[in-house]
CSV table of C-alpha atoms in Angstrom, one decimal:
chain,number,residue,atom,x,y,z
A,1,UNK,CA,2.2,40.1,-8.0
A,2,UNK,CA,0.5,37.2,-9.6
A,3,UNK,CA,2.2,33.8,-10.1
A,4,UNK,CA,1.3,32.2,-13.4
A,5,UNK,CA,3.5,29.2,-14.2
A,6,UNK,CA,4.3,27.4,-17.3
A,7,UNK,CA,6.4,24.3,-18.0
A,8,UNK,CA,10.0,25.3,-19.1
A,9,UNK,CA,11.7,23.4,-20.6
A,10,UNK,CA,10.2,20.1,-21.6
A,11,UNK,CA,10.8,18.2,-18.4
A,12,UNK,CA,7.7,16.0,-18.4
A,13,UNK,CA,7.7,15.4,-16.9
A,14,UNK,CA,7.4,18.2,-15.9
A,15,UNK,CA,10.3,20.5,-15.4
A,16,UNK,CA,11.1,23.9,-13.9
A,17,UNK,CA,8.5,26.4,-13.1
A,18,UNK,CA,8.8,29.9,-14.4
A,19,UNK,CA,6.6,32.8,-13.3
A,20,UNK,CA,5.5,36.1,-14.7
A,21,UNK,CA,3.5,39.0,-13.3
A,22,UNK,CA,0.1,39.6,-14.6
A,23,UNK,CA,0.1,43.3,-13.8
A,24,UNK,CA,0.3,45.7,-10.9
A,25,UNK,CA,-2.7,46.8,-8.8
A,26,UNK,CA,-4.3,43.4,-8.8
A,27,UNK,CA,-5.7,42.1,-5.5
A,28,UNK,CA,-3.9,39.2,-3.9
A,29,UNK,CA,-4.2,37.4,-0.6
A,30,UNK,CA,-0.9,37.8,1.3
A,31,UNK,CA,-1.0,34.4,2.9
A,32,UNK,CA,-1.5,32.8,-0.5
A,33,UNK,CA,1.4,34.9,-1.9
A,34,UNK,CA,3.8,33.9,0.9
A,35,UNK,CA,3.1,30.2,0.4
A,36,UNK,CA,3.6,30.5,-3.4
A,37,UNK,CA,6.9,32.3,-2.9
A,38,UNK,CA,8.1,29.7,-0.5
A,39,UNK,CA,7.1,26.9,-2.8
A,40,UNK,CA,8.7,28.5,-5.8
A,41,UNK,CA,12.0,29.0,-3.9
A,42,UNK,CA,12.3,25.4,-2.8
A,43,UNK,CA,11.1,23.9,-6.1
A,44,UNK,CA,13.8,25.8,-8.0
A,45,UNK,CA,16.3,24.4,-5.6
A,46,UNK,CA,15.1,20.8,-6.3
A,47,UNK,CA,13.3,20.2,-3.1
A,48,UNK,CA,10.1,19.1,-4.7
A,49,UNK,CA,8.5,17.4,-1.7
A,50,UNK,CA,8.7,20.6,0.3
A,51,UNK,CA,7.4,22.6,-2.7
A,52,UNK,CA,4.5,20.1,-3.0
A,53,UNK,CA,3.4,20.8,0.6
A,54,UNK,CA,3.6,24.6,0.1
A,55,UNK,CA,1.6,24.5,-3.1
A,56,UNK,CA,-1.0,22.4,-1.5
A,57,UNK,CA,-1.3,25.0,1.3
A,58,UNK,CA,-1.5,27.8,-1.3
A,59,UNK,CA,-4.2,25.9,-3.2
A,60,UNK,CA,-6.3,25.5,0.0
A,61,UNK,CA,-5.9,29.2,0.7
A,62,UNK,CA,-7.0,30.1,-2.8
A,63,UNK,CA,-10.2,28.0,-2.3
A,64,UNK,CA,-10.7,29.7,1.0
A,65,UNK,CA,-10.6,33.2,-0.5
A,66,UNK,CA,-12.4,32.1,-3.7
A,67,UNK,CA,-9.6,33.3,-6.0
A,68,UNK,CA,-10.0,31.5,-9.3
A,69,UNK,CA,-6.6,32.7,-10.6
A,70,UNK,CA,-5.0,31.5,-7.5
A,71,UNK,CA,-6.7,28.1,-7.8
A,72,UNK,CA,-5.4,27.8,-11.3
A,73,UNK,CA,-1.8,28.8,-10.5
A,74,UNK,CA,-1.4,26.9,-7.2
A,75,UNK,CA,-3.2,23.9,-8.7
A,76,UNK,CA,-1.0,23.8,-11.8
A,77,UNK,CA,2.1,23.9,-9.7
A,78,UNK,CA,0.9,21.3,-7.3
A,79,UNK,CA,0.0,18.9,-10.1
A,80,UNK,CA,3.4,19.6,-11.6
A,81,UNK,CA,5.1,18.8,-8.3
A,82,UNK,CA,3.1,15.6,-8.0
A,83,UNK,CA,4.2,14.7,-11.4
A,84,UNK,CA,7.9,15.4,-10.7
A,85,UNK,CA,7.5,13.0,-7.7
A,86,UNK,CA,5.9,10.4,-10.0
A,87,UNK,CA,2.8,10.5,-7.9
A,88,UNK,CA,0.6,10.2,-11.0
A,89,UNK,CA,-2.6,9.5,-9.2
A,90,UNK,CA,-2.3,12.6,-7.0
A,91,UNK,CA,-1.4,14.8,-10.0
A,92,UNK,CA,-4.5,13.6,-11.9
A,93,UNK,CA,-6.7,14.2,-8.9
A,94,UNK,CA,-5.3,17.7,-8.4
A,95,UNK,CA,-6.0,18.5,-12.1
A,96,UNK,CA,-9.6,17.2,-11.8
A,97,UNK,CA,-10.2,19.2,-8.7
A,98,UNK,CA,-8.8,22.4,-10.2
A,99,UNK,CA,-10.5,22.0,-13.6
A,100,UNK,CA,-13.9,21.4,-11.9
A,101,UNK,CA,-13.4,24.4,-9.7
A,102,UNK,CA,-12.4,26.7,-12.6
A,103,UNK,CA,-15.3,25.5,-14.8
A,104,UNK,CA,-17.9,26.4,-12.2
A,105,UNK,CA,-16.2,29.8,-11.8
A,106,UNK,CA,-16.7,30.5,-15.5
A,107,UNK,CA,-13.2,29.6,-17.0
A,108,UNK,CA,-13.4,28.4,-20.6
A,109,UNK,CA,-11.7,25.4,-22.0
A,110,UNK,CA,-9.3,27.7,-23.8
A,111,UNK,CA,-8.2,29.1,-20.4
A,112,UNK,CA,-7.4,25.7,-19.1
A,113,UNK,CA,-5.3,24.2,-21.9
A,114,UNK,CA,-2.1,24.3,-19.8
A,115,UNK,CA,-3.8,21.8,-17.5
A,116,UNK,CA,-4.1,19.4,-20.5
A,117,UNK,CA,-0.4,19.7,-20.9
A,118,UNK,CA,0.3,18.5,-17.4
A,119,UNK,CA,-2.2,15.7,-17.8
A,120,UNK,CA,-0.5,14.7,-21.1
A,121,UNK,CA,2.8,14.5,-19.2
A,122,UNK,CA,1.2,12.3,-16.6
A,123,UNK,CA,0.0,9.9,-19.2
A,124,UNK,CA,3.3,10.0,-20.9
A,125,UNK,CA,5.0,9.1,-17.7
A,126,UNK,CA,2.7,6.1,-17.3
A,127,UNK,CA,3.2,4.9,-20.9
A,128,UNK,CA,-0.4,5.6,-21.8
A,129,UNK,CA,0.5,6.9,-25.3
A,130,UNK,CA,-3.0,7.4,-26.7
A,131,UNK,CA,-4.3,9.4,-23.8
A,132,UNK,CA,-1.1,11.4,-23.7
A,133,UNK,CA,-1.5,12.2,-27.5
A,134,UNK,CA,-5.1,13.3,-27.0
A,135,UNK,CA,-4.3,15.6,-24.1
A,136,UNK,CA,-1.3,17.1,-26.0
A,137,UNK,CA,-3.6,17.8,-29.0
A,138,UNK,CA,-5.9,19.7,-26.7
A,139,UNK,CA,-3.0,21.7,-25.3
A,140,UNK,CA,-2.1,22.8,-28.8
A,141,UNK,CA,-5.2,25.0,-28.8
A,142,UNK,CA,-3.7,27.2,-26.1
A,143,UNK,CA,-3.7,31.0,-26.6
A,144,UNK,CA,-0.3,30.9,-25.0
A,145,UNK,CA,2.6,30.4,-27.4
A,146,UNK,CA,4.9,28.7,-24.9
A,147,UNK,CA,2.2,26.2,-24.0
A,148,UNK,CA,1.6,25.4,-27.7
A,149,UNK,CA,5.3,24.7,-28.4
A,150,UNK,CA,5.5,22.5,-25.3
A,151,UNK,CA,2.4,20.7,-26.5
A,152,UNK,CA,3.9,20.0,-29.9
A,153,UNK,CA,7.2,18.9,-28.3
A,154,UNK,CA,5.5,16.5,-26.0
A,155,UNK,CA,3.3,15.3,-28.8
A,156,UNK,CA,6.4,14.5,-30.8
A,157,UNK,CA,7.8,12.4,-28.0
A,158,UNK,CA,4.5,10.5,-27.8
A,159,UNK,CA,4.5,10.0,-31.5
A,160,UNK,CA,8.1,8.6,-31.4
A,161,UNK,CA,7.1,6.2,-28.6
A,162,UNK,CA,4.3,4.9,-30.8
A,163,UNK,CA,6.5,4.8,-33.9
A,164,UNK,CA,4.3,7.3,-35.5
A,165,UNK,CA,6.6,8.9,-38.1
A,166,UNK,CA,3.9,11.3,-39.4
A,167,UNK,CA,3.2,12.6,-35.9
A,168,UNK,CA,6.9,13.0,-35.2
A,169,UNK,CA,7.5,14.9,-38.4
A,170,UNK,CA,4.5,17.2,-37.7
A,171,UNK,CA,6.1,18.1,-34.3
A,172,UNK,CA,9.5,18.7,-35.9
A,173,UNK,CA,8.1,21.0,-38.5
A,174,UNK,CA,6.3,23.1,-35.9
A,175,UNK,CA,9.3,23.4,-33.6
A,176,UNK,CA,11.5,24.4,-36.5
A,177,UNK,CA,9.5,27.6,-36.7
A,178,UNK,CA,10.7,28.7,-33.3
A,179,UNK,CA,14.0,30.4,-32.6
A,180,UNK,CA,13.6,30.1,-28.9
A,181,UNK,CA,16.6,28.2,-27.4
A,182,UNK,CA,14.4,25.9,-25.3
A,183,UNK,CA,12.3,24.9,-28.3
A,184,UNK,CA,15.5,24.2,-30.3
A,185,UNK,CA,16.8,21.9,-27.5
A,186,UNK,CA,13.4,20.1,-27.6
A,187,UNK,CA,13.7,19.9,-31.4
A,188,UNK,CA,17.1,18.2,-31.0
A,189,UNK,CA,15.5,15.5,-29.0
A,190,UNK,CA,12.9,14.8,-31.7
A,191,UNK,CA,15.6,14.8,-34.4
A,192,UNK,CA,17.5,12.1,-32.4
A,193,UNK,CA,14.3,10.0,-32.5
A,194,UNK,CA,14.2,10.5,-36.3
A,195,UNK,CA,17.8,9.3,-36.5
A,196,UNK,CA,16.9,6.2,-34.5
A,197,UNK,CA,13.9,5.5,-36.7
A,198,UNK,CA,16.3,5.7,-39.7
A,199,UNK,CA,18.7,3.4,-37.9
A,200,UNK,CA,21.4,6.1,-38.2
A,201,UNK,CA,22.9,4.8,-35.0
A,202,UNK,CA,26.2,6.7,-34.8
A,203,UNK,CA,24.7,10.1,-35.4
A,204,UNK,CA,22.0,9.3,-32.9
A,205,UNK,CA,24.5,8.3,-30.3
A,206,UNK,CA,26.6,11.4,-30.8
A,207,UNK,CA,23.6,13.7,-30.8
A,208,UNK,CA,22.2,12.1,-27.7
A,209,UNK,CA,25.5,12.5,-25.8
A,210,UNK,CA,25.5,16.2,-26.8
A,211,UNK,CA,21.9,16.6,-25.8
A,212,UNK,CA,22.5,15.0,-22.4
A,213,UNK,CA,25.3,17.6,-21.8
A,214,UNK,CA,23.0,20.5,-22.8
A,215,UNK,CA,20.2,19.2,-20.5
A,216,UNK,CA,22.7,18.8,-17.7
A,217,UNK,CA,23.9,22.4,-18.1
A,218,UNK,CA,20.2,23.5,-18.0
A,219,UNK,CA,19.8,21.6,-14.8
A,220,UNK,CA,17.0,19.7,-16.5
A,221,UNK,CA,18.0,16.3,-15.1
A,222,UNK,CA,14.8,14.4,-16.1
A,223,UNK,CA,15.4,15.4,-19.7
A,224,UNK,CA,19.1,14.6,-19.3
A,225,UNK,CA,18.1,11.0,-18.3
A,226,UNK,CA,15.8,10.8,-21.4
A,227,UNK,CA,18.8,11.8,-23.6
A,228,UNK,CA,21.0,9.1,-21.9
A,229,UNK,CA,18.3,6.5,-22.6
A,230,UNK,CA,18.4,7.5,-26.3
A,231,UNK,CA,22.1,7.1,-26.3
A,232,UNK,CA,21.9,3.6,-24.8
A,233,UNK,CA,19.4,2.7,-27.5
A,234,UNK,CA,21.6,4.0,-30.3
A,235,UNK,CA,24.7,2.3,-28.9
A,236,UNK,CA,22.9,-1.0,-28.7
A,237,UNK,CA,21.7,-0.5,-32.3
A,238,UNK,CA,25.3,-0.4,-33.3
A,239,UNK,CA,26.0,-3.5,-31.2
A,240,UNK,CA,28.2,-1.6,-28.8
A,241,UNK,CA,26.9,-3.3,-25.7
A,242,UNK,CA,29.9,-2.4,-23.4
A,243,UNK,CA,29.5,1.3,-24.2
A,244,UNK,CA,25.8,1.1,-23.8
A,245,UNK,CA,26.2,-0.5,-20.3
A,246,UNK,CA,28.5,2.3,-19.2
A,247,UNK,CA,25.9,4.9,-20.2
A,248,UNK,CA,23.2,2.8,-18.5
A,249,UNK,CA,25.2,2.8,-15.3
A,250,UNK,CA,25.4,6.6,-15.4
A,251,UNK,CA,21.6,6.6,-15.9
A,252,UNK,CA,21.0,4.3,-13.0
A,253,UNK,CA,23.2,6.4,-10.7
A,254,UNK,CA,21.2,9.5,-11.6
A,255,UNK,CA,17.9,7.7,-11.1
A,256,UNK,CA,19.0,6.3,-7.7
A,257,UNK,CA,20.0,9.7,-6.4
A,258,UNK,CA,16.9,11.4,-7.8
A,259,UNK,CA,14.8,9.0,-5.8
A,260,UNK,CA,16.4,10.3,-2.6
A,261,UNK,CA,15.4,13.9,-3.3
């Protein structure tokens, strides 16, 4: 069984890894497979540092056996794990190494668009809005529908950070075309940004609290914290400093415990 992973949902950031089989009867090195399975298991339990180590070992194995699909899959997951640990330099280096390796093995740009999505998430995490926007635009060219929706959702967040109303509206329009539950949750986050731009503080605060609950139930805690930050922003817009400070304390508690993971 192959392990091809894609970002779900929009955790930037990046979130959970989900896999799918690419078909039976396909050759696969068993040592590579064991490392990937172990990494997937601990990643999904939230032990990202352990997963990072296993993905690094799987990537080394993929290079050893000259398996381009394995290089892509293990490299994607390793870069994502680096990102989750906020080791941005390591994530970018992993992406560079993997992209170079895939290019010399004949992979086209279209086959590597999901790597642009991870790179966009790295730049978003560093506050490099222009670079994040450029990488998200490249990821929109993906042949994979899920990658395209993730790219538009991330592009919408970048646009909001830059106060780019046109870019935000473009992302909202694209996500509206999906009936996928994850896309609809991402859409709610962008709609809150629209409410904030319109200074519709009460609706933004209410929606942000609801979104934080939904993200929590999805166990997408990075996205939950983004929702809490939006709620703080909306509450402060209303002049409700005490309420904003209470939410900020919850946010700090979550951040502090996340740093221990």
